[in-house]
Coordinates of C-alpha atoms and ligand atoms in Angstrom, one line a residue:
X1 CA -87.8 -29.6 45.2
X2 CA -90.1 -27.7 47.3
X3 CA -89.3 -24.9 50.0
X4 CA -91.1 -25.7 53.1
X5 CA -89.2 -26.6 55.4
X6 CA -86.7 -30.6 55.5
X7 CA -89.5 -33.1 57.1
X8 CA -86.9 -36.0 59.6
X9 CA -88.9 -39.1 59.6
X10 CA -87.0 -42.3 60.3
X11 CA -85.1 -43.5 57.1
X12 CA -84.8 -47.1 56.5
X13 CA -81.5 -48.5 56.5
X14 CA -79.8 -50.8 53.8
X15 CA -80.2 -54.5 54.5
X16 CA -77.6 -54.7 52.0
X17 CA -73.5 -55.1 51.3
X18 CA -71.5 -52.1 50.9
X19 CA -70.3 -52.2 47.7
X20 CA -67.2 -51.6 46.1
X21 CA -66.7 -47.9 46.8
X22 CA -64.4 -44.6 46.9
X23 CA -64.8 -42.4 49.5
X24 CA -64.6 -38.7 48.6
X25 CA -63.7 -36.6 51.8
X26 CA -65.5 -32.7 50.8
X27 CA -63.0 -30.2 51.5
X28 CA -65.4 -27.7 49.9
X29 CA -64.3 -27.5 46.6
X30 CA -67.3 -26.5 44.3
X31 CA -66.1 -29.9 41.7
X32 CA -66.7 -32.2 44.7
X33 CA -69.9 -33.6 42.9
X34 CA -67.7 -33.8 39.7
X35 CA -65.2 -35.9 41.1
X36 CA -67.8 -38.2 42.3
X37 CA -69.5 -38.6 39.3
X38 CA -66.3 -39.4 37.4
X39 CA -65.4 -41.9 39.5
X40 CA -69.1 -43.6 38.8
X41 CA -68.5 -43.1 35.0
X42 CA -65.2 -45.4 35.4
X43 CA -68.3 -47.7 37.1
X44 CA -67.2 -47.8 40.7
X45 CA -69.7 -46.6 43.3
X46 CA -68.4 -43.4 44.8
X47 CA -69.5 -41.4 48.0
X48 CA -69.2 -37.9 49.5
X49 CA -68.3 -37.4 53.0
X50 CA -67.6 -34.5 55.0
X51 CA -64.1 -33.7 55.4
X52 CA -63.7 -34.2 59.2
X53 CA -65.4 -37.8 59.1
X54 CA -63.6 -39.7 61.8
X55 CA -61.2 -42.5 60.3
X56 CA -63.2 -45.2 62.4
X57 CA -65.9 -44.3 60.4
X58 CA -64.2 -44.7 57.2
X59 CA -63.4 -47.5 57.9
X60 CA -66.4 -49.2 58.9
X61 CA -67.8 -48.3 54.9
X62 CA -64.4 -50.0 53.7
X63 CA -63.7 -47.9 50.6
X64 CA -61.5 -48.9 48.3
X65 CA -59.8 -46.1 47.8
X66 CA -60.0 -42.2 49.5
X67 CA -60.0 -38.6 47.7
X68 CA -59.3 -35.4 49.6
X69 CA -61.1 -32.7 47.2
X70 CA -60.0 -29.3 46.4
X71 CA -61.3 -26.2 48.8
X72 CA -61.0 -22.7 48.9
X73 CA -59.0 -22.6 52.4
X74 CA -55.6 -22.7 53.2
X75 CA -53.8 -25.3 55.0
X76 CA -52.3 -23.6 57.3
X77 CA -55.1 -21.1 58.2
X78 CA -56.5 -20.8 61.7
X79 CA -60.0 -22.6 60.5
X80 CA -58.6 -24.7 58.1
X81 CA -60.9 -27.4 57.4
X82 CA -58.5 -31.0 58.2
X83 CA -59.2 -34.5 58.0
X84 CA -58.6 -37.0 60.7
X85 CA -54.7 -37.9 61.1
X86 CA -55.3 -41.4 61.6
X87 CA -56.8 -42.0 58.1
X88 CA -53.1 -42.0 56.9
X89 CA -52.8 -45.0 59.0
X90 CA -56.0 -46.6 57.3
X91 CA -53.9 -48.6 54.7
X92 CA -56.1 -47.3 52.1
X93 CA -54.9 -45.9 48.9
X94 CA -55.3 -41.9 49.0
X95 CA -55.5 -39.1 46.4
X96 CA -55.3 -35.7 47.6
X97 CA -56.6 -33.1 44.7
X98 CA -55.9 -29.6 45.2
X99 CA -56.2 -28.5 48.5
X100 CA -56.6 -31.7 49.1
X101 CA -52.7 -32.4 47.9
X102 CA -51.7 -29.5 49.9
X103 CA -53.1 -31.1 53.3
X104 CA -51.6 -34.1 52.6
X105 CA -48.3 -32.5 52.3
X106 CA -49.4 -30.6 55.6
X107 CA -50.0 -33.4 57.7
X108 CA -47.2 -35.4 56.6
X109 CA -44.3 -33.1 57.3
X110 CA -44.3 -31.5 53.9
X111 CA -44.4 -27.6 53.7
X112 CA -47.2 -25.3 51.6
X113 CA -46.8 -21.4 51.5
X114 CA -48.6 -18.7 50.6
X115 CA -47.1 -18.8 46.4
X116 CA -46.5 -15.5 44.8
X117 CA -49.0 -15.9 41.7
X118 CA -51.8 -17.7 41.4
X119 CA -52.2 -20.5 39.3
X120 CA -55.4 -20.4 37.4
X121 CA -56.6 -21.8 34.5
X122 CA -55.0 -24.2 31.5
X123 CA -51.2 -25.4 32.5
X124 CA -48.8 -27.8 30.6
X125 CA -47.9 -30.5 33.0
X126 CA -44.4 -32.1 32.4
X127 CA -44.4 -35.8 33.9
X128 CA -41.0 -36.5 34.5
X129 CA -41.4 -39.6 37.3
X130 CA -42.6 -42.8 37.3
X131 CA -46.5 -43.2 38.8
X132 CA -49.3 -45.1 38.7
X133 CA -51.7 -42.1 38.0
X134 CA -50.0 -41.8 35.4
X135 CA -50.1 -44.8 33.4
X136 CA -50.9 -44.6 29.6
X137 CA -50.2 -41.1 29.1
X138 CA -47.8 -39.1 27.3
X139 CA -45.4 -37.2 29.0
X140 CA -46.8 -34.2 28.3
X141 CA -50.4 -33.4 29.4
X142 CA -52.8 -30.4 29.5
X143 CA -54.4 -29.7 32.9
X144 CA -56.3 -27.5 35.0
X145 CA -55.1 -25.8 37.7
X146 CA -56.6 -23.1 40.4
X147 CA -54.3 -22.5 43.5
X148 CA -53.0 -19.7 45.2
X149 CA -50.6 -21.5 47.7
X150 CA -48.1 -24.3 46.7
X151 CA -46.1 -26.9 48.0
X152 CA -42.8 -25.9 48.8
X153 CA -41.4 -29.2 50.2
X154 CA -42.1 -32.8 49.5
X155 CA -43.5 -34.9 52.6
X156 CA -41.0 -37.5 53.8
X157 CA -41.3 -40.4 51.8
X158 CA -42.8 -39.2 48.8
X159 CA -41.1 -38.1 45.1
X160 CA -42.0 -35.4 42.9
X161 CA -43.4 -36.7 39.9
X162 CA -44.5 -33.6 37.9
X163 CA -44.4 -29.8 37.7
X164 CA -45.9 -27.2 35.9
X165 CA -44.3 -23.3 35.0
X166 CA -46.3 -22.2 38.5
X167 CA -45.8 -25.4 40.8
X168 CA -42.0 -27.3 41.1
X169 CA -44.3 -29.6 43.0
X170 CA -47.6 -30.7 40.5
X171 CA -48.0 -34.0 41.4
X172 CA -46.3 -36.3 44.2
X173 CA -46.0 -39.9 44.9
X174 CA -45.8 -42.3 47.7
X175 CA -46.3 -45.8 45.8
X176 CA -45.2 -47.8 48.6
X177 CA -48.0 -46.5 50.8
X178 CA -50.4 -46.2 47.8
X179 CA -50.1 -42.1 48.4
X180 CA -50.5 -39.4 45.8
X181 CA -51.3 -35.8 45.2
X182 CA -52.0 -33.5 42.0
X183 CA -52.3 -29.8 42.0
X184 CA -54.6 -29.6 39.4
X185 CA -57.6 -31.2 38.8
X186 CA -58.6 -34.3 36.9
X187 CA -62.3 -33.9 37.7
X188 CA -62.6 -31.2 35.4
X189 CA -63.4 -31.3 31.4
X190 CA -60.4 -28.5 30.7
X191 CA -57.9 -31.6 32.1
X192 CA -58.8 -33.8 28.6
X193 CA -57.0 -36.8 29.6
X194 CA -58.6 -36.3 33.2
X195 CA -60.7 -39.2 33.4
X196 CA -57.7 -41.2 32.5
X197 CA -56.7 -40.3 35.5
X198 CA -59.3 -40.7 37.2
X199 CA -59.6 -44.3 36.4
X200 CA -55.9 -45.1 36.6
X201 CA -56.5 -44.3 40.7
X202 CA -59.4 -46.0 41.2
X203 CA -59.1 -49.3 39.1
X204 CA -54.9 -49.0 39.0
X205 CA -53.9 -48.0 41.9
X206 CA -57.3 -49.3 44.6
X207 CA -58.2 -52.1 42.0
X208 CA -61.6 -51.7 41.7
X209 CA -63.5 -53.8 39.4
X210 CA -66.7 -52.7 37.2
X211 CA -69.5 -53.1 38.9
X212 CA -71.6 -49.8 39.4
X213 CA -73.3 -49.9 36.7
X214 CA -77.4 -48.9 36.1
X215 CA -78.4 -52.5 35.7
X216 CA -76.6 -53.5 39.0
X217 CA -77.7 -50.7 40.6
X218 CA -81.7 -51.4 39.9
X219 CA -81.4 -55.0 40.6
X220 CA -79.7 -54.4 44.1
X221 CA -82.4 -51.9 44.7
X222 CA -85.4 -54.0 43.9
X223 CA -83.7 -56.8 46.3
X224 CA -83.2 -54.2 48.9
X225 CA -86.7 -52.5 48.7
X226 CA -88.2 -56.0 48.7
X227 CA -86.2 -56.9 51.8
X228 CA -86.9 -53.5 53.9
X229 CA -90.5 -53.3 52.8
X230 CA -91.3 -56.8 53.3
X231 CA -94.8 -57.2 52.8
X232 CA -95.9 -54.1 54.2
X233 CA -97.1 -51.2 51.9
X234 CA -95.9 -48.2 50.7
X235 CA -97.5 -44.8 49.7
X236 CA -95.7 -42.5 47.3
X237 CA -96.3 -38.6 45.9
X238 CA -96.5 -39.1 42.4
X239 CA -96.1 -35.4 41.1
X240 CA -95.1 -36.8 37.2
X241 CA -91.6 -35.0 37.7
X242 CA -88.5 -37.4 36.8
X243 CA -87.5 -37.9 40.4
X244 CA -91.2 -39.2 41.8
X245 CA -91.6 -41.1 37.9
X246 CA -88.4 -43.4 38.8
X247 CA -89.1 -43.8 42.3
X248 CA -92.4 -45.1 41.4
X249 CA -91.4 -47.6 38.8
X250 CA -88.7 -48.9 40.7
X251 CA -90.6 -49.5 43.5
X252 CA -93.7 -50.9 41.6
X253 CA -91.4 -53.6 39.7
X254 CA -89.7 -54.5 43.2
X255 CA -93.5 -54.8 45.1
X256 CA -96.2 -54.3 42.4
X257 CA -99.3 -53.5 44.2
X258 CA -98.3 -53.0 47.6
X259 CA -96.9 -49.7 46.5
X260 CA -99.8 -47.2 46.1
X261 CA -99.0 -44.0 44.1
X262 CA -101.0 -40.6 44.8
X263 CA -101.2 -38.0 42.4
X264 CA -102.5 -34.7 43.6
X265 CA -103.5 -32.4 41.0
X266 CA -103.9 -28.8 42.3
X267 CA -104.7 -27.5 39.6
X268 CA -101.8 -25.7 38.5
X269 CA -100.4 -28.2 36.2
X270 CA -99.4 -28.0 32.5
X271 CA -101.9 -28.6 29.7
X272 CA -102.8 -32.7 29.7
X273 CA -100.1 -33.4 32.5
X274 CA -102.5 -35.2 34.5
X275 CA -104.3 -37.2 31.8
X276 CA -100.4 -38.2 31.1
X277 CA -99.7 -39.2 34.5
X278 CA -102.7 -41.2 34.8
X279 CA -102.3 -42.6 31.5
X280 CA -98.2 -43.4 32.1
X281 CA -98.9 -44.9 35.4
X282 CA -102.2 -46.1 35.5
X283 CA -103.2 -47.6 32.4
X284 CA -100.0 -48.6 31.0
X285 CA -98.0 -50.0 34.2
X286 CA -101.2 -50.9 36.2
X287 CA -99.8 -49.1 39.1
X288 CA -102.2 -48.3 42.1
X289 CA -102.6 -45.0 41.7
X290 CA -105.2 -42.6 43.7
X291 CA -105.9 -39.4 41.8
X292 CA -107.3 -36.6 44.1
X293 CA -108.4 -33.7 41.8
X294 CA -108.3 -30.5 44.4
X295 CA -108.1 -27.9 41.7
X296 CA -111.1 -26.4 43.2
X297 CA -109.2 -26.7 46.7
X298 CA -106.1 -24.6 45.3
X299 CA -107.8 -22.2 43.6
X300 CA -110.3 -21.0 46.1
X301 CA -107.4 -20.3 48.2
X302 CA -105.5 -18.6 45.5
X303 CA -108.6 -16.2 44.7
X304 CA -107.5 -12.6 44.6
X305 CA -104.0 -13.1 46.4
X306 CA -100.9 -11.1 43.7
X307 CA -98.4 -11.4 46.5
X308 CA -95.7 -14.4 45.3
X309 CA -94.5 -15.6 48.9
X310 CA -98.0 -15.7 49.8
X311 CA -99.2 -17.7 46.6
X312 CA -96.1 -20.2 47.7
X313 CA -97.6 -21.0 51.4
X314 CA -100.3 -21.0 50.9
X315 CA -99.9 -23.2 47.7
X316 CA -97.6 -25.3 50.2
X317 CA -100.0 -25.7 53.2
X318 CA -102.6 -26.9 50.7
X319 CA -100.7 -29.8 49.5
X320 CA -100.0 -30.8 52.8
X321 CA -103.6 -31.1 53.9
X322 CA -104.6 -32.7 50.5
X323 CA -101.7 -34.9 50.3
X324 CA -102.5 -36.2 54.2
X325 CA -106.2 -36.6 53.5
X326 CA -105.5 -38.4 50.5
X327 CA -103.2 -40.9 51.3
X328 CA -105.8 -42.0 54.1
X329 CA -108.0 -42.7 51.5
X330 CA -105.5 -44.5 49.8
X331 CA -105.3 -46.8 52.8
X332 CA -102.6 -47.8 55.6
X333 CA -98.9 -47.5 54.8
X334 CA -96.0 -48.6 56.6
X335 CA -93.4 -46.4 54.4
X336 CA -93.8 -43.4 52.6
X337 CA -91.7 -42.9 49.4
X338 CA -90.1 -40.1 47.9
X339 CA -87.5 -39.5 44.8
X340 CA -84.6 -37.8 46.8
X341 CA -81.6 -38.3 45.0
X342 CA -77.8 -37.5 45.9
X343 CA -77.6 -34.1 46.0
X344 CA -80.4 -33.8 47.7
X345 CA -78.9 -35.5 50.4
X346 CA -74.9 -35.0 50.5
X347 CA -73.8 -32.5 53.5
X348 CA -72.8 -30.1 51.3
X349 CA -69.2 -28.5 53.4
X350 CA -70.1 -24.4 54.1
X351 CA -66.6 -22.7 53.9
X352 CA -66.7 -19.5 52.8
X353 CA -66.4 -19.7 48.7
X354 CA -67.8 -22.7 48.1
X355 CA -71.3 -22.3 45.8
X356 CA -72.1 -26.0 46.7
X357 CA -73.1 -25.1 49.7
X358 CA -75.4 -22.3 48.4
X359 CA -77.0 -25.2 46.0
X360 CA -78.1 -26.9 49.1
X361 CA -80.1 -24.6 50.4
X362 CA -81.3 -23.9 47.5
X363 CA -82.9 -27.0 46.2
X364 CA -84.0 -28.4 49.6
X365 CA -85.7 -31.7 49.3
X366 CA -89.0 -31.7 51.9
X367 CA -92.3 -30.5 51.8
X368 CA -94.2 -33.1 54.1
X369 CA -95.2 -32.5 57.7
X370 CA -93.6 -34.0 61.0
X371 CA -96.6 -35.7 62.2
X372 CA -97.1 -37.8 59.4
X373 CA -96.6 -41.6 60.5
X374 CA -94.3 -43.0 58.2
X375 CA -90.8 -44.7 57.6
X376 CA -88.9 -43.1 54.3
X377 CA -88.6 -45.2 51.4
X378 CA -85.5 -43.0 49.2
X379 CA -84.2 -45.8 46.5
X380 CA -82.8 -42.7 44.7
X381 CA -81.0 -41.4 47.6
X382 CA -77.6 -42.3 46.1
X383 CA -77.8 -41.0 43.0
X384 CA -77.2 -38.0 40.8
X385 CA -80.1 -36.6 38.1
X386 CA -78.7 -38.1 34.8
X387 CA -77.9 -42.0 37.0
X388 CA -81.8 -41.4 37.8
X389 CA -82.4 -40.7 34.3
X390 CA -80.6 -43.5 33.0
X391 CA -82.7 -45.6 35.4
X392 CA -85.8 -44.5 34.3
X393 CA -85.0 -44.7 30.7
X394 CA -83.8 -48.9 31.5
X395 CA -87.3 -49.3 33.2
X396 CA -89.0 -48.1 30.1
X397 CA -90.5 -45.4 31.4
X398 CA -91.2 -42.6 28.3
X399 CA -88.8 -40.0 26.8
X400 CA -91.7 -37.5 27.6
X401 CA -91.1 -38.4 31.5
X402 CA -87.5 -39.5 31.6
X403 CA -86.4 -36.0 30.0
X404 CA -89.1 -34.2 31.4
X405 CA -88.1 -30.4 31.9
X406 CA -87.8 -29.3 35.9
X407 CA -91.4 -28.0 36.5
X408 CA -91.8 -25.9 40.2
X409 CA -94.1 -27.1 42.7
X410 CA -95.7 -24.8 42.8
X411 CA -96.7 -24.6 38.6
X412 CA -98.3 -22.3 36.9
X413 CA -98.8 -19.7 39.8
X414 CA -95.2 -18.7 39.6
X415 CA -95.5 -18.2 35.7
X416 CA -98.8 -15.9 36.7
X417 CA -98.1 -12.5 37.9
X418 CA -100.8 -11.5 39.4
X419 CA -103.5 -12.9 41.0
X420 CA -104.5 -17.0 39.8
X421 CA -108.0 -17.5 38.3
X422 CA -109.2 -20.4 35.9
X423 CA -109.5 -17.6 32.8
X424 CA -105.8 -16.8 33.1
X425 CA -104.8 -20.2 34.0
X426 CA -106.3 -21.5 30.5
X427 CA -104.9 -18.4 29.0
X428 CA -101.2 -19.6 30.2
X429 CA -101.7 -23.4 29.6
X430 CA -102.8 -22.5 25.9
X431 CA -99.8 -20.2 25.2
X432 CA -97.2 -22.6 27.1
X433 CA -98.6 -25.6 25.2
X434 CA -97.6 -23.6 22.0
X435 CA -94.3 -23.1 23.3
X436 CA -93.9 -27.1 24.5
X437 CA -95.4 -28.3 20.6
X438 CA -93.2 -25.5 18.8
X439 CA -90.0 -26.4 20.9
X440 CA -90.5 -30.1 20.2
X441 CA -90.8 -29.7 16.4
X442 CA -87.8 -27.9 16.0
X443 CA -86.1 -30.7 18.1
X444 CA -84.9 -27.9 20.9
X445 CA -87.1 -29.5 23.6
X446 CA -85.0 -32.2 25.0
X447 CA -82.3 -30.1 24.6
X448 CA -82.3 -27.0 26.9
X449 CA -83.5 -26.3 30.5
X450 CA -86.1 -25.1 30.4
X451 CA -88.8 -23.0 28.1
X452 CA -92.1 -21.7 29.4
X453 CA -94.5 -19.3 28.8
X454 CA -95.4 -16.7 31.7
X455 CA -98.6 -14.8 31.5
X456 CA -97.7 -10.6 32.7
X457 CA -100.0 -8.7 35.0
X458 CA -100.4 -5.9 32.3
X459 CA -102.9 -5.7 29.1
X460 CA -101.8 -3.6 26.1
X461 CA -103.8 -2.5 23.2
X462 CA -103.6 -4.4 19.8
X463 CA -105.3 -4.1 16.4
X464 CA -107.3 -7.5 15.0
X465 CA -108.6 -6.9 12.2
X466 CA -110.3 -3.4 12.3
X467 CA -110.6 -3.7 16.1
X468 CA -108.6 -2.6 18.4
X469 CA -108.0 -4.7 21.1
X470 CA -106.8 -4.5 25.2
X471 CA -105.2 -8.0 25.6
X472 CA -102.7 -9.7 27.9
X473 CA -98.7 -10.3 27.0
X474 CA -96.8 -13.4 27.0
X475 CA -93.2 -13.3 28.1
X476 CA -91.5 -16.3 26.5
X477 CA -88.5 -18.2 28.7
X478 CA -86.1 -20.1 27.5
X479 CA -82.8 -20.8 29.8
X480 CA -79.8 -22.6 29.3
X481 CA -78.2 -24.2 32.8
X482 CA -76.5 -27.1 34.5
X483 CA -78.6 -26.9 37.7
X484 CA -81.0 -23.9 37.8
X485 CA -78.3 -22.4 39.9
X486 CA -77.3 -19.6 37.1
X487 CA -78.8 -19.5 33.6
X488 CA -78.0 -18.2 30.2
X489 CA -81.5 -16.7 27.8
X490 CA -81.0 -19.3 25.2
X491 CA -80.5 -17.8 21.4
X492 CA -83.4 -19.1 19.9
X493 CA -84.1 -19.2 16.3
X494 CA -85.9 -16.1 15.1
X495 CA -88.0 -18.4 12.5
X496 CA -88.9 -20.3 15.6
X497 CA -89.6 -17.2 17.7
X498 CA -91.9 -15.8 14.8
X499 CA -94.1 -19.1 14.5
X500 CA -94.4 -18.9 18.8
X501 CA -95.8 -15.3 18.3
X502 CA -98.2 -15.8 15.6
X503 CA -99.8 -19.1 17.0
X504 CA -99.7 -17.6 20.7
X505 CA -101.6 -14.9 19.3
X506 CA -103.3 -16.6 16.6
X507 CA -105.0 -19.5 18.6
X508 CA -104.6 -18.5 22.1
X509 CA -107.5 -16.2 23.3
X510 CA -106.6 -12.8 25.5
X511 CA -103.2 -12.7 24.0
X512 CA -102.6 -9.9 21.6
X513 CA -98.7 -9.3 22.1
X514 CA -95.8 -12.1 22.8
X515 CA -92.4 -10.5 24.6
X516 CA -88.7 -12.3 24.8
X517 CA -87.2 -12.4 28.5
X518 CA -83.2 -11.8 27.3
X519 CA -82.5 -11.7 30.8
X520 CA -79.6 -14.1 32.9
X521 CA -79.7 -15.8 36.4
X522 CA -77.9 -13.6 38.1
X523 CA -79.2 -11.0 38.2
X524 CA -82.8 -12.1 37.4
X525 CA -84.7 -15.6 38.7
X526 CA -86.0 -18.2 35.8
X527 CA -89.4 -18.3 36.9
X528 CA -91.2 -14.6 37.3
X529 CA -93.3 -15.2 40.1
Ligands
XMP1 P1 -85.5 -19.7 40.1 O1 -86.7 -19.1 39.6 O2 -85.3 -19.5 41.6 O3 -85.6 -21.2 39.8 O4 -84.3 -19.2 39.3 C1 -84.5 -22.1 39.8 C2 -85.0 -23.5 39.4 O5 -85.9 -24.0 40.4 C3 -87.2 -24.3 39.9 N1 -88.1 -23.9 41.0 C4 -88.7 -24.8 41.8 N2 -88.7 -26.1 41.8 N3 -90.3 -26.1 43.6 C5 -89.5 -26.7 42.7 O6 -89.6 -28.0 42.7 C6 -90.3 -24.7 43.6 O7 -91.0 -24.2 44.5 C7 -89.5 -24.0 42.7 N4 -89.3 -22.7 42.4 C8 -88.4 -22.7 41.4 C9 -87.3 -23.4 38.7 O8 -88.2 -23.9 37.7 C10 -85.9 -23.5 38.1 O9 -85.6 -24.7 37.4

């Protein structure tokens, strides 16, 4: 995650089968990427699409099965977002959550009105006909709903199969065309027996089998990265984050040495992180791997300069010209690699309301110039953080890597206010390594976001021993979130908190007082800058 600006070099295509798959069409809802990683959990490959993908197109990818996702719109608005017509014609089983329901009812002569409460939250459903989405539960079923409009008539065709207090119309079936629609939402942990449904649609009703699965997924990829690579080689940016790590070893066990890893270190890094990443990579996988040391690059451009933005480009430019010098030295490449992963890549659908598309922009993948010469190499592309995770983990790489905590590009100069210089730098490695080592040791490490120390652009006055002192502060971090999107301070324990501030202080130079940020994203940031 870096954010200079999305770089379009030509990606290589897949030389292999489509497999087994469920195509969800992104109305906008902000549980599209929910849905699809339910449907991967019941081991069937499942991809997003944006909602107005043409039915030819749909067909060409030959899903097993299609899900229209919730949205914020209205069907009948003036720039409703609506799905090609002809993909009723498809054949192909369809399940319309949500909106997603509502359009199908839309579309296929059914009528959805403006309702006169909305429906949010926990709902009893009452099943009272017979359905395939359906099978193995109890009549009775807690779900989660979040509508305004409703379904006021039943498409031609179709039965009602379930209602709630709020909605007559809850769920709807069209078994001879393989057609259904729920109002609430299966995707969701608040609908417990959710993923029943979930798996009742795609294996019961599309009959898919079992085959997405981590192991299947890594041997397709080394077959498919041996068959577009050829015998060609292939340079990748090794920054030691979890993304790059996987890349790398799944690449190096599908073309050993033609892959060529470079590791930049600018300096900025966490205490030992490079001797890791050499260590990981180099001595214990044998990988190729060129290590360009341009801390004293980074830092001479850093000298003196407070303002954040500025610390980012010019933090940003740098790596490009080091990166593109270095992987000269490393020698010709045909491909370049790079860890992008799914939602990095989906076309995230911007209707107003939906926060996915505000992710997006957020985390933009990138950071490499135009001009550089090289086909992309993405075996992540098509999957989310904890698939990539779970890959890593399979290849062996360590728990140290594999659960690595998101680090910023741009390191340690957003967690120094103020300008960079190598005193302050070893003042905040010291006190963040106390934070990493304390954190572990209480087990807590693995477990939350992230925790960092951030070194403050103030000094305050302190008394060791019968001195008194004019010392630097140490704001501690430590955020709870699902994807750095918003964040929640995490309650740490106060016996924990008291050991940080005594050995901070104790054993880390320049410090003489250690702060708490109690602060939430919104309204504040995680990092400082
Ligand atoms: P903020 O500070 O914006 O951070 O609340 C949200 C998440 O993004 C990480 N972050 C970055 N990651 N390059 C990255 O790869 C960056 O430039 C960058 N800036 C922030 C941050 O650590 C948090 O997890």
């Amino acid at each position: 995650m870096s954010r200079l600006p999305k770089p379009q070099p030509k990606r290589t295509q897949s030389r292999l089968a489509i497999p087994e798959n469920i195509v969800i069409l992104d109305f906008g809802s902000q549980y599209t990427q929910v849905i699809a990683r339910r449907i991967r959990e019941c081991q069937v490959f499942s991809q997003i699409l944006r909602f107005d993908t043409p039915a030819a197109k749909l067909r060409a990818l030959k899903p097993h099965g299609l899900i229209l996702s919730g949205g914020p719109a209205s069907v009948y608005g003036k720039a409703a977002p609506h799905c090609d017509p002809a993909i009723w014609k498809l054949g192909i089983p369809v399940l319309g959550i949500c909106y997603g329901m509502q359009l199908m009812a839309h579309q296929l002569g059914g009528r959805v009105e403006k309702g006169d409460k909305r429906e949010y939250g926990h709902a009893e459903l009452e099943i009272t006909g017979d359905s395939p989405l359906f099978a193995k539960l109890d009549s009775r079923q807690k779900v989660w709903m979040s509508h305004g409009d409703k379904m006021t008539k039943v498409p031609d065709g179709f039965r009602p199969v379930a209602h709630s207090q709020n909605s007559p119309y809850a769920a709807i079936a069209n078994s001879r065309r393989r057609l259904f629609g729920i109002q609430f939402h299966p995707e969701v942990h608040h609908t417990p027996n959710g993923k029943q449904i979930v798996s009742n649609f795609v294996h019961g009703v599309c009959d898919c089998g079992r085959n997405w699965t981590i192991k299947s997924f890594i041997d397709h990829a080394i077959e498919e990265i041996r068959g577009v690579v050829g015998t060609d080689r292939v340079i990748l940016g090794l920054s030691g984050g979890v993304d790059s790590s996987v890349a790398a070893a799944l690449i190096h066990k599908a073309i050993g040495d033609q892959l060529t890893c470079v590791f930049v270190n600018n300096g900025l890094l966490r205490k030992s992180e490079a001797e890791g990443v050499r260590e990981v990579f180099g001595k214990n996988r044998h990988m190729k791997l060129h290590y360009e040391d341009a801390t004293g690059v980074f830092l001479r451009k850093l000298r003196g300069v407070t303002n954040p933005e500025r610390k980012r480009k010019i933090i940003g430019r740098a790596f490009v010209e080091v990166f593109q010098k270095a992987t000269k030295k490393a020698g010709a490449a045909r491909f370049l690699a790079q860890g992008t992963t799914y939602p990095d890549v989906i076309e995230s659908v911007s209707i107003a309301g939906n926060p996915a598309a505000m992710i997006k922009s957020h985390h933009n993948v990138g950071g490499l110039p135009k001009n550089m010469k090289f086909e992309l190499l993405e075996p992540l592309r098509a999957l989310f953080k904890d698939e990539v995770r779970e890959v890593g983990a399979q290849l062996g790489l360590p728990r140290e890597i594999v659960w690595r905590q998101p680090f910023p590009g741009p390191g340690l100069a957003v967690r120094i206010l103020g300008a960079v210089s190598p005193e302050r730098l070893r003042i905040l490695r010291e006190a963040d390594w106390v934070v990493i080592d304390e954190m572990k040791k209480a087990d807590l490490y693995y477990k939350v976001w992230q925790t960092f120390a951030v070194l403050l652009p103030v000094k305050t006055v302190g008394v060791m021993g019968d001195e008194r002192t004019y010392d630097n502060v140490i704001a501690i971090r430590a955020v709870e979130s699902v994807d750095g999107m918003t964040a929640d301070w995490v309650r740490l324990p106060y016996d924990l908190l008291a050991r940080l501030s005594t050995r901070i202080i104790n054993e880390v130079k320049g410090v003489n007082r250690v702060c708490l940020d109690i602060s939430s994203k919104p309204p504040s940031t995680i990092e400082w800058e």
